[in-house]
Coordinates of C-alpha atoms (C1' of nucleotides) in Angstrom, one line a residue:
Chain A
X19 CA 1.3 -32.9 15.7
X20 CA -1.0 -35.6 17.0
X21 CA -4.7 -35.3 16.7
X22 CA -5.4 -34.8 20.4
X23 CA -2.6 -32.3 20.7
X24 CA -4.0 -30.4 17.8
X25 CA -7.4 -30.3 19.4
X26 CA -5.9 -29.0 22.7
X27 CA -4.0 -26.3 20.8
X28 CA -7.2 -25.3 19.0
X29 CA -9.0 -25.2 22.4
X30 CA -6.3 -23.1 24.0
X31 CA -6.2 -20.6 21.2
X32 CA -10.0 -20.4 21.3
X33 CA -9.8 -19.9 25.0
X34 CA -7.3 -17.1 24.8
X35 CA -9.5 -15.6 22.1
X36 CA -12.4 -15.8 24.7
X37 CA -10.3 -14.0 27.2
X38 CA -9.5 -11.4 24.7
X39 CA -13.1 -11.0 23.9
X40 CA -14.0 -10.7 27.6
X41 CA -11.3 -8.2 28.1
X42 CA -12.1 -6.2 25.0
X43 CA -15.7 -7.1 24.3
X44 CA -17.0 -5.1 27.2
X45 CA -14.9 -2.2 26.3
X46 CA -16.4 0.3 24.0
X47 CA -14.7 1.1 20.8
X48 CA -12.3 4.0 21.2
X49 CA -10.7 5.4 18.0
X50 CA -8.7 8.4 17.3
X51 CA -7.7 10.8 14.5
X52 CA -4.2 12.0 15.3
X53 CA -2.9 14.4 12.8
X54 CA 0.3 16.4 13.0
X55 CA -0.3 20.1 12.5
X56 CA 2.3 20.6 9.9
X57 CA 0.1 21.6 7.0
X58 CA -3.4 22.1 5.8
X59 CA -5.9 19.3 6.2
X60 CA -6.0 17.3 3.0
X61 CA -8.3 14.7 1.4
X62 CA -6.3 11.8 2.7
X63 CA -6.3 13.0 6.3
X64 CA -9.9 13.9 6.2
X65 CA -10.8 10.5 4.8
X66 CA -9.0 8.9 7.8
X67 CA -10.8 11.2 10.2
X68 CA -14.1 10.3 8.6
X69 CA -13.6 6.6 8.7
X70 CA -12.6 6.7 12.4
X71 CA -15.5 9.0 13.2
X72 CA -18.1 6.8 11.4
X73 CA -16.7 3.7 12.8
X74 CA -16.9 5.1 16.3
X75 CA -20.5 6.4 15.8
X76 CA -21.8 3.2 14.1
X77 CA -20.4 1.0 16.9
X78 CA -21.5 3.3 19.7
X79 CA -17.9 4.1 20.6
X80 CA -15.9 7.3 21.2
X81 CA -14.0 9.4 18.7
X82 CA -11.0 11.1 20.0
X83 CA -8.9 13.9 18.5
X84 CA -5.3 14.0 19.4
X85 CA -2.8 16.6 18.1
X86 CA 0.6 15.1 17.4
X87 CA 2.7 18.3 17.4
X88 CA 6.1 16.8 18.3
X89 CA 7.8 18.1 15.2
X90 CA 8.8 21.6 16.3
X91 CA 10.4 22.4 13.0
X92 CA 7.3 21.9 10.9
X93 CA 4.6 22.9 13.4
X94 CA 2.4 25.9 12.6
X95 CA -0.5 27.6 14.4
X96 CA -2.2 28.0 11.1
X97 CA -2.3 24.2 10.6
X98 CA -3.8 23.7 14.0
X99 CA -6.5 26.3 13.3
X100 CA -7.1 24.7 9.9
X101 CA -7.6 21.3 11.6
X102 CA -10.3 22.7 13.9
X103 CA -12.0 24.7 11.2
X104 CA -12.1 21.7 8.8
X105 CA -13.6 19.3 11.3
X106 CA -16.0 22.0 12.3
X107 CA -17.0 22.7 8.7
X108 CA -17.6 19.0 8.1
X109 CA -19.6 18.7 11.3
X110 CA -17.3 16.1 12.8
X111 CA -17.4 16.5 16.5
X112 CA -14.9 14.7 18.8
X113 CA -15.9 13.2 22.1
X114 CA -12.5 13.8 23.7
X115 CA -9.7 16.0 22.6
X116 CA -8.4 19.5 22.6
X117 CA -11.0 22.2 23.5
X118 CA -13.6 19.7 24.8
X119 CA -11.2 17.9 27.1
X120 CA -11.8 14.4 28.4
X121 CA -10.6 11.9 31.1
X122 CA -7.2 11.1 29.4
X123 CA -6.0 14.6 28.6
X124 CA -4.2 16.6 27.7
X125 CA -4.8 15.7 24.1
X126 CA -2.0 17.8 22.6
X127 CA 1.3 15.9 22.7
X128 CA 3.5 19.0 23.4
X129 CA 1.5 19.3 26.6
X130 CA 2.5 15.8 27.6
X131 CA 6.1 16.4 27.1
X132 CA 7.4 15.0 30.4
X133 CA 5.5 11.8 30.0
X134 CA 7.4 10.5 27.0
X135 CA 10.7 11.1 28.5
X136 CA 9.8 9.2 31.6
X137 CA 8.7 6.2 29.6
X138 CA 11.7 6.3 27.3
X139 CA 14.0 6.4 30.3
X140 CA 12.2 3.5 31.9
X141 CA 12.9 1.5 28.7
X142 CA 16.6 2.3 29.1
X143 CA 16.5 1.1 32.7
X144 CA 14.9 -2.1 31.6
X145 CA 17.6 -2.6 29.1
X146 CA 15.1 -2.3 26.2
X147 CA 16.6 1.0 24.9
X148 CA 19.9 2.9 25.1
X149 CA 21.4 6.3 24.8
X150 CA 23.0 7.2 21.5
X151 CA 25.5 10.0 21.1
X152 CA 26.1 9.8 17.3
X153 CA 26.2 13.1 15.6
X154 CA 23.8 13.9 12.7
X155 CA 26.9 14.2 10.5
X156 CA 28.0 10.7 11.3
X157 CA 24.6 9.3 10.6
X158 CA 24.4 11.2 7.3
X159 CA 27.8 9.8 6.3
X160 CA 26.7 6.3 7.2
X161 CA 23.5 6.6 5.2
X162 CA 25.4 7.9 2.2
X163 CA 27.8 5.0 2.3
X164 CA 25.0 2.5 2.6
X165 CA 23.2 3.9 -0.4
X166 CA 26.3 4.1 -2.5
X167 CA 27.4 0.6 -1.8
X168 CA 23.8 -0.7 -2.3
X169 CA 24.3 -2.5 0.9
X170 CA 21.5 -4.9 1.8
X171 CA 21.8 -3.5 5.3
X172 CA 20.3 -0.1 5.5
X173 CA 20.0 1.9 8.7
X174 CA 21.7 2.7 12.0
X175 CA 24.8 0.5 12.7
X176 CA 24.1 0.3 16.4
X177 CA 27.3 2.1 17.1
X178 CA 26.2 3.2 20.6
X179 CA 24.3 0.0 21.5
X180 CA 27.0 -1.2 23.9
X181 CA 28.6 1.8 25.3
X182 CA 30.5 1.4 28.6
X183 CA 29.7 3.7 31.5
X184 CA 33.1 5.5 30.9
X185 CA 32.3 6.2 27.3
X186 CA 28.9 7.5 28.2
X187 CA 30.4 9.7 30.9
X188 CA 32.9 11.1 28.4
X189 CA 30.2 12.0 25.9
X190 CA 28.2 13.6 28.6
X191 CA 31.2 15.6 29.7
X192 CA 31.5 16.9 26.1
X193 CA 27.9 18.1 26.5
X194 CA 26.5 15.9 23.8
X195 CA 22.8 15.6 24.1
X196 CA 21.9 11.9 23.5
X197 CA 18.8 10.4 21.8
X198 CA 17.2 7.2 23.1
X199 CA 17.0 4.3 20.6
X200 CA 15.0 1.2 20.9
X201 CA 16.9 -2.1 20.9
X202 CA 15.3 -4.0 18.0
X203 CA 16.0 -7.8 18.3
X204 CA 18.1 -9.2 15.5
X205 CA 16.5 -12.6 15.7
X206 CA 13.0 -13.8 15.3
X207 CA 10.0 -12.2 13.6
X208 CA 7.2 -10.0 14.6
X209 CA 3.6 -10.3 13.5
X210 CA 0.6 -8.0 13.9
X211 CA -2.9 -8.5 12.9
X212 CA -4.8 -6.2 10.6
X213 CA -8.6 -6.5 10.3
X214 CA -8.4 -6.0 6.5
X215 CA -5.1 -7.5 5.6
X216 CA -4.8 -10.4 8.0
X217 CA -1.5 -11.2 9.6
X218 CA 1.5 -9.2 8.5
X219 CA 4.8 -10.6 9.5
X220 CA 8.2 -9.1 9.3
X221 CA 11.6 -10.5 10.3
X222 CA 13.0 -8.5 13.1
X223 CA 16.3 -8.0 11.2
X224 CA 14.2 -6.2 8.5
X225 CA 12.7 -3.8 11.0
X226 CA 14.4 -0.5 10.7
X227 CA 17.3 -1.0 13.2
X228 CA 17.1 0.8 16.5
X229 CA 14.8 3.7 15.7
X230 CA 15.0 6.8 17.8
X231 CA 12.3 7.1 20.5
X232 CA 13.3 10.3 22.1
X233 CA 15.0 13.1 20.2
X234 CA 18.0 15.0 21.6
X235 CA 15.6 18.0 22.2
X236 CA 13.7 15.8 24.6
X237 CA 10.7 15.5 22.3
X238 CA 9.4 12.0 21.4
X239 CA 9.3 10.7 17.8
X240 CA 6.0 9.6 16.4
X241 CA 6.5 6.0 17.2
X242 CA 7.0 6.6 20.9
X243 CA 4.4 9.2 21.5
X244 CA 1.9 7.4 19.4
X245 CA 2.2 4.1 21.2
X246 CA 2.3 5.6 24.7
X247 CA -0.8 7.8 24.0
X248 CA -2.8 5.1 22.3
X249 CA -2.2 2.9 25.3
X250 CA -2.8 5.5 27.9
X251 CA -5.9 6.8 26.1
X252 CA -7.4 3.3 25.9
X253 CA -7.5 3.3 22.1
X254 CA -9.0 0.0 20.9
X255 CA -8.6 0.3 17.1
X256 CA -6.0 2.0 15.1
X257 CA -7.3 3.1 11.7
X258 CA -4.6 4.9 9.8
X259 CA -3.3 5.0 6.2
X260 CA -1.5 2.0 4.7
X261 CA 1.7 3.9 4.5
X262 CA 2.1 3.0 8.1
X263 CA 2.1 -0.7 7.5
X264 CA 5.9 -1.0 7.5
X265 CA 6.1 0.4 11.0
X266 CA 3.5 -1.9 12.4
X267 CA 6.0 -4.5 13.6
X268 CA 8.0 -1.8 15.2
X269 CA 5.0 -0.6 17.2
X270 CA 4.3 -4.1 18.3
X271 CA 7.9 -4.4 19.5
X272 CA 7.3 -1.2 21.5
X273 CA 4.1 -2.5 23.0
X274 CA 6.0 -5.7 24.0
X275 CA 8.9 -3.7 25.5
X276 CA 6.4 -1.8 27.7
X277 CA 4.5 -5.0 28.4
X278 CA 1.3 -3.6 26.9
X279 CA -1.5 -5.2 24.9
X280 CA -1.5 -3.8 21.3
X281 CA -4.8 -2.5 19.9
X282 CA -6.5 -3.8 16.8
X283 CA -5.1 -2.5 13.5
X284 CA -6.9 -1.5 10.4
X285 CA -4.8 0.1 7.7
X286 CA -6.8 2.2 5.3
X287 CA -6.2 2.1 1.5
X288 CA -4.4 5.2 0.3
X289 CA -6.0 7.9 -1.8
X290 CA -4.1 8.3 -5.1
X291 CA -4.0 10.8 -8.0
X292 CA -4.9 10.0 -11.6
X293 CA -1.4 8.7 -12.2
X294 CA -1.5 6.2 -9.4
X295 CA 0.8 8.1 -7.2
X296 CA -0.1 9.3 -3.7
X297 CA -2.5 12.2 -4.1
X298 CA -0.6 15.6 -3.9
X299 CA -0.9 19.2 -5.0
X300 CA 0.2 18.5 -8.5
X301 CA -3.0 16.5 -9.1
X302 CA -5.1 19.5 -8.2
X303 CA -6.6 20.8 -5.0
X304 CA -6.0 18.5 -2.1
X305 CA -6.5 20.7 0.9
X306 CA -10.0 21.0 2.3
X307 CA -9.5 24.7 2.4
X308 CA -9.2 24.8 -1.3
X309 CA -12.4 22.8 -1.8
X310 CA -14.2 25.0 0.7
X311 CA -13.1 28.1 -1.2
X312 CA -14.1 26.8 -4.6
X313 CA -17.6 26.1 -3.2
X314 CA -17.9 22.5 -2.4
X315 CA -20.5 21.6 0.1
X316 CA -19.5 19.5 3.2
X317 CA -22.2 16.9 2.4
X318 CA -20.6 16.3 -1.1
X319 CA -17.1 16.0 0.3
X320 CA -18.3 13.6 3.0
X321 CA -20.3 11.5 0.6
X322 CA -17.7 11.2 -2.0
X323 CA -14.6 10.9 0.1
X324 CA -16.0 8.1 2.2
X325 CA -16.9 6.3 -1.1
X326 CA -13.2 6.1 -2.0
X327 CA -12.2 2.8 -0.3
X328 CA -15.5 2.0 1.2
X329 CA -19.0 1.0 -0.1
X330 CA -22.2 -0.3 1.4
X331 CA -23.5 -2.5 -1.3
X332 CA -22.0 -1.3 -4.6
X333 CA -25.2 0.5 -5.7
X334 CA -26.2 3.0 -3.0
X335 CA -24.6 6.3 -4.0
X336 CA -26.0 8.9 -1.7
X337 CA -25.2 8.9 2.0
X338 CA -25.8 11.7 4.4
X339 CA -23.5 12.1 7.3
X340 CA -26.2 10.8 9.7
X341 CA -26.7 7.7 7.6
X342 CA -23.0 6.9 7.5
X343 CA -23.0 7.3 11.3
X344 CA -25.3 4.3 11.3
X345 CA -24.4 2.1 8.5
X346 CA -20.6 2.4 8.3
X347 CA -19.0 -1.1 8.7
X348 CA -15.3 -1.6 9.0
X349 CA -15.6 -4.8 7.0
X350 CA -16.7 -2.9 3.9
X351 CA -13.4 -1.1 3.6
X352 CA -11.4 -1.9 0.5
X353 CA -7.9 -3.1 0.5
X354 CA -6.7 -1.6 -2.7
X355 CA -5.8 2.0 -3.0
X356 CA -8.3 4.3 -4.8
X357 CA -7.9 7.1 -7.3
X358 CA -9.5 10.4 -6.3
X359 CA -11.9 11.4 -9.1
X360 CA -12.5 15.1 -9.2
X361 CA -15.2 14.7 -11.8
X362 CA -17.3 12.5 -9.6
X363 CA -16.9 14.9 -6.7
X364 CA -18.2 17.6 -9.0
X365 CA -21.2 15.5 -9.9
X366 CA -21.9 14.9 -6.2
X367 CA -21.5 18.6 -5.5
X368 CA -23.9 19.5 -8.3
X369 CA -26.4 17.1 -6.9
X370 CA -26.1 18.5 -3.4
X371 CA -26.4 22.1 -4.6
X372 CA -29.6 21.2 -6.5
X373 CA -30.9 19.5 -3.3
X374 CA -30.0 22.5 -1.2
X375 CA -32.8 24.7 0.2
X376 CA -32.9 28.0 -1.7
X377 CA -32.6 30.1 1.4
X378 CA -29.5 28.2 2.5
X379 CA -28.0 28.5 -1.0
X380 CA -28.6 32.2 -1.0
X381 CA -26.5 32.5 2.1
X382 CA -23.8 30.2 0.7
X383 CA -23.6 32.1 -2.6
X384 CA -23.5 35.6 -1.1
X385 CA -19.7 35.6 -0.2
X386 CA -18.8 34.8 -3.8
X387 CA -20.9 37.6 -5.1
X388 CA -19.4 40.0 -2.6
X389 CA -15.9 38.9 -3.4
X390 CA -16.5 39.4 -7.1
X391 CA -17.6 42.9 -6.2
X392 CA -21.1 42.3 -7.6
X393 CA -22.8 43.2 -4.4
X394 CA -21.7 45.2 -1.4
X395 CA -20.1 43.7 1.6
X396 CA -23.2 44.7 3.6
X397 CA -25.9 43.8 1.1
X398 CA -29.0 45.9 1.1
X399 CA -32.6 44.7 0.6
X400 CA -32.6 45.2 -3.1
X401 CA -29.4 43.1 -3.4
X402 CA -30.8 40.4 -1.3
X403 CA -34.0 40.4 -3.4
X404 CA -31.9 40.0 -6.5
X405 CA -30.0 37.0 -5.0
X406 CA -33.3 35.5 -4.1
X407 CA -34.3 35.6 -7.8
X408 CA -30.9 34.5 -9.0
X409 CA -30.5 31.4 -6.9
X410 CA -33.3 29.3 -8.3
X411 CA -32.4 30.2 -11.9
X412 CA -28.7 29.4 -11.4
X413 CA -29.1 26.5 -9.1
X414 CA -29.2 23.6 -11.5
X415 CA -26.4 25.0 -13.6
X416 CA -23.9 25.0 -10.8
X417 CA -21.3 22.4 -9.9
X418 CA -19.5 24.6 -7.3
X419 CA -20.8 27.6 -5.5
X420 CA -18.3 29.9 -7.2
X421 CA -20.1 29.1 -10.5
X422 CA -22.6 31.7 -9.4
X423 CA -20.1 34.4 -10.4
X424 CA -19.9 33.6 -14.2
X425 CA -23.6 32.8 -14.3
X426 CA -24.5 36.2 -12.9
X427 CA -21.9 38.4 -14.5
X428 CA -24.2 39.7 -17.2
X429 CA -26.3 41.4 -14.5
X430 CA -23.4 43.4 -13.0
X431 CA -21.0 43.9 -15.9
X432 CA -22.4 45.1 -19.2
X433 CA -20.0 44.2 -22.0
X434 CA -22.1 44.1 -25.2
X435 CA -21.3 41.6 -28.0
X436 CA -20.1 43.7 -30.9
X437 CA -19.7 40.9 -33.4
X438 CA -23.0 40.8 -35.2
X439 CA -22.5 37.2 -36.3
X440 CA -22.8 36.0 -32.7
X441 CA -26.4 37.0 -32.6
X442 CA -27.2 34.8 -35.6
X443 CA -28.3 31.3 -34.7
X444 CA -27.5 28.2 -36.8
X445 CA -29.8 28.0 -39.8
X446 CA -30.6 31.7 -39.7
X447 CA -29.1 34.7 -41.5
X448 CA -28.4 38.3 -40.7
X449 CA -31.6 39.6 -42.1
X450 CA -33.8 37.2 -40.3
X451 CA -31.8 37.7 -37.1
X452 CA -32.5 41.4 -37.2
X453 CA -36.1 40.8 -37.9
X454 CA -36.4 38.3 -35.1
X455 CA -34.8 40.7 -32.7
X456 CA -37.0 43.6 -33.6
X457 CA -40.3 41.7 -33.7
X458 CA -39.3 39.4 -30.8
X459 CA -38.5 42.4 -28.7
X460 CA -41.9 43.9 -29.4
X461 CA -43.7 40.7 -28.4
X462 CA -41.5 40.3 -25.4
X463 CA -41.5 43.8 -24.0
X464 CA -45.1 44.6 -24.6
X465 CA -46.2 41.2 -23.4
X466 CA -44.2 41.5 -20.2
X467 CA -45.4 45.1 -19.7
X468 CA -49.0 43.9 -19.9
X469 CA -48.3 41.1 -17.5
X470 CA -48.9 38.4 -20.0
X471 CA -48.0 34.8 -18.9
X472 CA -44.5 33.7 -19.9
X473 CA -45.9 30.6 -21.6
X474 CA -48.1 32.8 -23.8
X475 CA -45.2 35.0 -24.8
X476 CA -43.1 32.0 -25.5
X477 CA -45.8 30.6 -27.8
X478 CA -45.9 33.9 -29.7
X479 CA -42.1 33.8 -30.1
X480 CA -42.3 30.3 -31.4
X481 CA -45.0 31.4 -33.8
X482 CA -42.6 34.2 -34.9
X483 CA -39.9 31.7 -35.7
X484 CA -42.2 29.7 -38.0
X485 CA -43.2 32.9 -39.6
X486 CA -39.6 33.8 -40.3
X487 CA -38.8 30.3 -41.4
X488 CA -36.1 29.7 -38.7
X489 CA -35.7 27.3 -35.9
X490 CA -37.0 28.4 -32.5
X491 CA -33.5 29.3 -31.5
X492 CA -33.3 31.7 -34.4
X493 CA -35.6 34.0 -32.4
X494 CA -34.3 33.2 -28.9
X495 CA -30.6 33.4 -29.6
X496 CA -30.5 37.1 -30.7
X497 CA -32.6 38.1 -27.8
X498 CA -30.6 36.2 -25.3
X499 CA -27.3 37.5 -26.7
X500 CA -28.6 41.0 -26.6
X501 CA -29.7 40.7 -23.0
X502 CA -27.0 38.5 -21.5
X503 CA -24.1 39.5 -23.7
X504 CA -23.3 35.8 -24.2
X505 CA -24.4 32.7 -26.2
X506 CA -24.4 30.7 -23.0
X507 CA -26.7 32.1 -20.4
X508 CA -29.6 31.6 -18.1
X509 CA -33.0 31.1 -19.8
X510 CA -34.4 34.2 -21.4
X511 CA -37.2 35.0 -19.0
X512 CA -35.0 34.5 -15.9
X513 CA -32.4 36.8 -17.4
X514 CA -35.0 39.5 -18.0
X515 CA -36.4 39.2 -14.5
X516 CA -33.0 39.6 -13.1
X517 CA -32.1 42.5 -15.2
X518 CA -35.3 44.5 -15.1
X519 CA -37.4 45.7 -18.0
X520 CA -35.7 49.0 -18.6
X521 CA -32.2 47.6 -18.8
X522 CA -33.5 44.8 -21.0
X523 CA -35.0 47.3 -23.4
X524 CA -31.8 49.3 -23.5
X525 CA -29.7 46.3 -24.3
X526 CA -32.0 45.1 -27.0
X527 CA -32.1 48.5 -28.7
X528 CA -28.4 48.6 -28.6
X529 CA -28.2 45.2 -30.2
X530 CA -30.6 46.3 -32.9
X531 CA -28.2 49.1 -33.6
X532 CA -25.3 46.8 -33.9
X533 CA -27.1 44.5 -36.3
X534 CA -28.4 47.3 -38.4
X535 CA -25.0 48.8 -38.8
X536 CA -23.8 45.5 -40.2
X537 CA -26.7 44.8 -42.5
X538 CA -26.1 48.2 -44.2
Chain B
rG25 C1' 18.8 -2.3 -3.5
rG26 C1' 15.8 -4.4 0.7
rU27 C1' 11.0 -5.3 3.2
rC28 C1' 5.9 -5.3 3.1
rC29 C1' 1.1 -4.4 0.7
rC30 C1' -2.2 -4.3 -3.5
rU31 C1' -4.5 -6.0 -8.7
rU32 C1' -12.9 -6.6 -11.6
rC33 C1' -14.9 -1.5 -17.2
rG34 C1' -10.8 4.9 -18.2
rU35 C1' -12.3 5.9 -12.6
rC36 C1' -15.1 4.4 -7.8
rU37 C1' -17.1 -0.2 -6.9
rA38 C1' -20.8 -5.0 -6.5
rA39 C1' -21.2 -10.2 -7.0
rU40 C1' -21.0 -15.8 -6.7
rG41 C1' -17.2 -22.2 -6.7
rG42 C1' -22.1 -22.3 -11.8
rU43 C1' -25.1 -14.9 -13.7
rU44 C1' -26.1 -12.1 -20.2
rA45 C1' -20.0 -10.2 -14.3
rG46 C1' -24.4 -5.5 -11.7
rG47 C1' -24.4 -0.1 -10.3
rA48 C1' -22.3 5.0 -10.5
rC49 C1' -19.0 8.9 -12.6
rA50 C1' -16.5 10.1 -17.0
rG51 C1' -17.2 9.0 -22.7
rG52 C1' -20.7 8.3 -27.1
rA53 C1' -25.9 8.6 -29.3
rG54 C1' -30.8 10.5 -28.8
rA55 C1' -35.2 13.0 -26.4
rU56 C1' -36.8 17.6 -23.8
rU57 C1' -41.3 23.8 -28.7
rC58 C1' -34.5 28.9 -26.4
rU59 C1' -28.3 28.4 -25.6
rC60 C1' -25.8 26.1 -21.4
rA61 C1' -26.9 23.2 -17.6
rG62 C1' -30.4 19.8 -15.6
rU63 C1' -33.7 15.6 -16.4
rC64 C1' -34.9 11.1 -19.2
rU65 C1' -33.7 6.9 -22.7
rC66 C1' -30.1 4.1 -25.1
rU67 C1' -24.8 2.7 -25.8
rA68 C1' -19.7 1.2 -25.4
rA69 C1' -16.4 -0.5 -21.7
rA70 C1' -13.5 -5.0 -16.9
rU71 C1' -12.1 -10.1 -13.8
rA72 C1' -3.3 -8.3 -15.4
rG73 C1' -0.7 -13.0 -17.4
rG74 C1' 0.6 -18.2 -16.6
rG75 C1' 0.0 -22.6 -14.0
rG76 C1' -2.7 -25.6 -10.7
rU77 C1' -7.2 -27.6 -7.3
rU78 C1' -12.3 -28.6 -9.3
rC79 C1' -17.4 -31.5 -13.2
rG80 C1' -16.9 -26.0 -13.2
rA81 C1' -13.0 -20.5 -11.0
rU82 C1' -13.3 -13.9 -11.7
rU83 C1' -13.8 -16.2 -6.7
rC84 C1' -9.3 -21.1 -3.5
rC85 C1' -3.6 -22.1 -4.0
rC86 C1' 1.3 -21.1 -6.5
rC87 C1' 4.4 -18.3 -9.9
rU88 C1' 5.2 -14.0 -13.0
rA89 C1' 4.3 -9.1 -14.2
rG90 C1' 2.7 -4.3 -13.0
rG91 C1' 1.7 -0.7 -9.3
rG92 C1' 2.3 1.4 -4.5
rA93 C1' 4.3 2.3 0.4
rC94 C1' 8.3 2.3 3.7
rU95 C1' 13.5 2.3 4.3
rA96 C1' 14.8 10.4 8.8
rC97 C1' 16.6 13.3 15.6
rC98 C1' 9.0 13.9 9.6
rA99 C1' 4.7 12.2 10.8

RNA sequence: GGUCCCUUCGUCUAAUGGUUAGGACAGGAGAUUCUCAGUCUCUAAAUAGGGGUUCGAUUCCCCUAGGGACUACCA
């Protein structure tokens, strides 16, 4: 190419870029989350929703929810409920979509049923698509043969691509319901641009040959419905998981067949399990419902999940939803897939629990205590008072809300430790342990009864330990085990406050009995 | 099998054509006059391999290897 020609070509491409900018630049960003209600919302889907939502917010655009319920076999009402519940729980609000409506509705694909058929038939009229009468059995057999022969050519053999009118009429007479397939060109190549990945090109002969657009039941397949709706709803950016990259060229072909301008693509890195495979149930919980039930806070989920495959600067760890709505940049999305780290999520969750207002935490923890049967389903004043005392003591020991149950069991279930050796701390012995328990109890109970400061009592207990020639824990452990029935527990004074003085006294005396029986 | 995508500590990630390659989780050690937890301090740990381009490459290019996704009348 000569120099001047080159310059001209650069200029024209710059110019067409300008037009694109003018056409698009004025337009606000419109993105969508378009799940199919065939199961519970999971980490991967939620991450996609979040990235779309944050991108929309941070660029002053619109976030649209669209329900892609074209698979009647796998659809369930429960999944749809779960979708709404999950987004609601996360505090992700959609600007347009089901429930709230919007100028491009309806936003549920089954309610747009007629539309897809119309467009598919238009494609047939234009010679871009055709009716196919092949039976599922024939297709199955074809596929089996291709797999067996390890043929380089995999996919539909275009058997119905050039049917005569007579042949078609004959099939129709037999009552066979056709599907509509797209004519994929066999020559040339198709390129689409991805913000993250750059240009991705595929030879047309490698595009899955003649995919079905409209199923025989009249419902569209994903490809058709997705392209039509994205266009009709004015979607500007498609942010979806990288598993969709292979169908990118097919979608471009569809946009071309319709004569439409394709949107900008951004394929999100996938979320993997520890073994590097796509995250699934066998790696642990994946549904948001599970996480919610175990007691993860929405702020922890949001914070951690958006940090898989995205980062601001590599050192900022904590982001609130509101911050992400401001600082999320599409350019900071990573290309490589990321492993979902349950431990790090736990760490975030613990952090957010500790940061949680006590009053809110009381409310959050209540259902777990009720479910455990520790407090009534209609908690009375006494019970609420107890929870009020429990929360600050348990707070920094919790990773998930359900941890409140094991931490508070000693209050509600009294199963004394009968093995005397458990009371004995490292470096102490049976005799000293008994003595520590007896004298410690005296110091403790009389001190508390007289309203002595905890610090003062603690000092006296420490003094007792030096007196007995044991470590500090040599005095505290027998008391704690006696009171909480466990070597692992809340701190001594918190435990007593929760249990009450009478019950404390009762448990200590019982423990003294257990130790005395052994020492004899 | 075919096509496409990816590759910095175990994990999530930062960085630049020139740094002791930074942070966080997890791990290890220690501190905190009660266990556990929390908090604090310290510590170990990475540019997949091989070729180029370059005075210099982890960064740019090529090859190899490894991993992943897709290959449905599912999305």
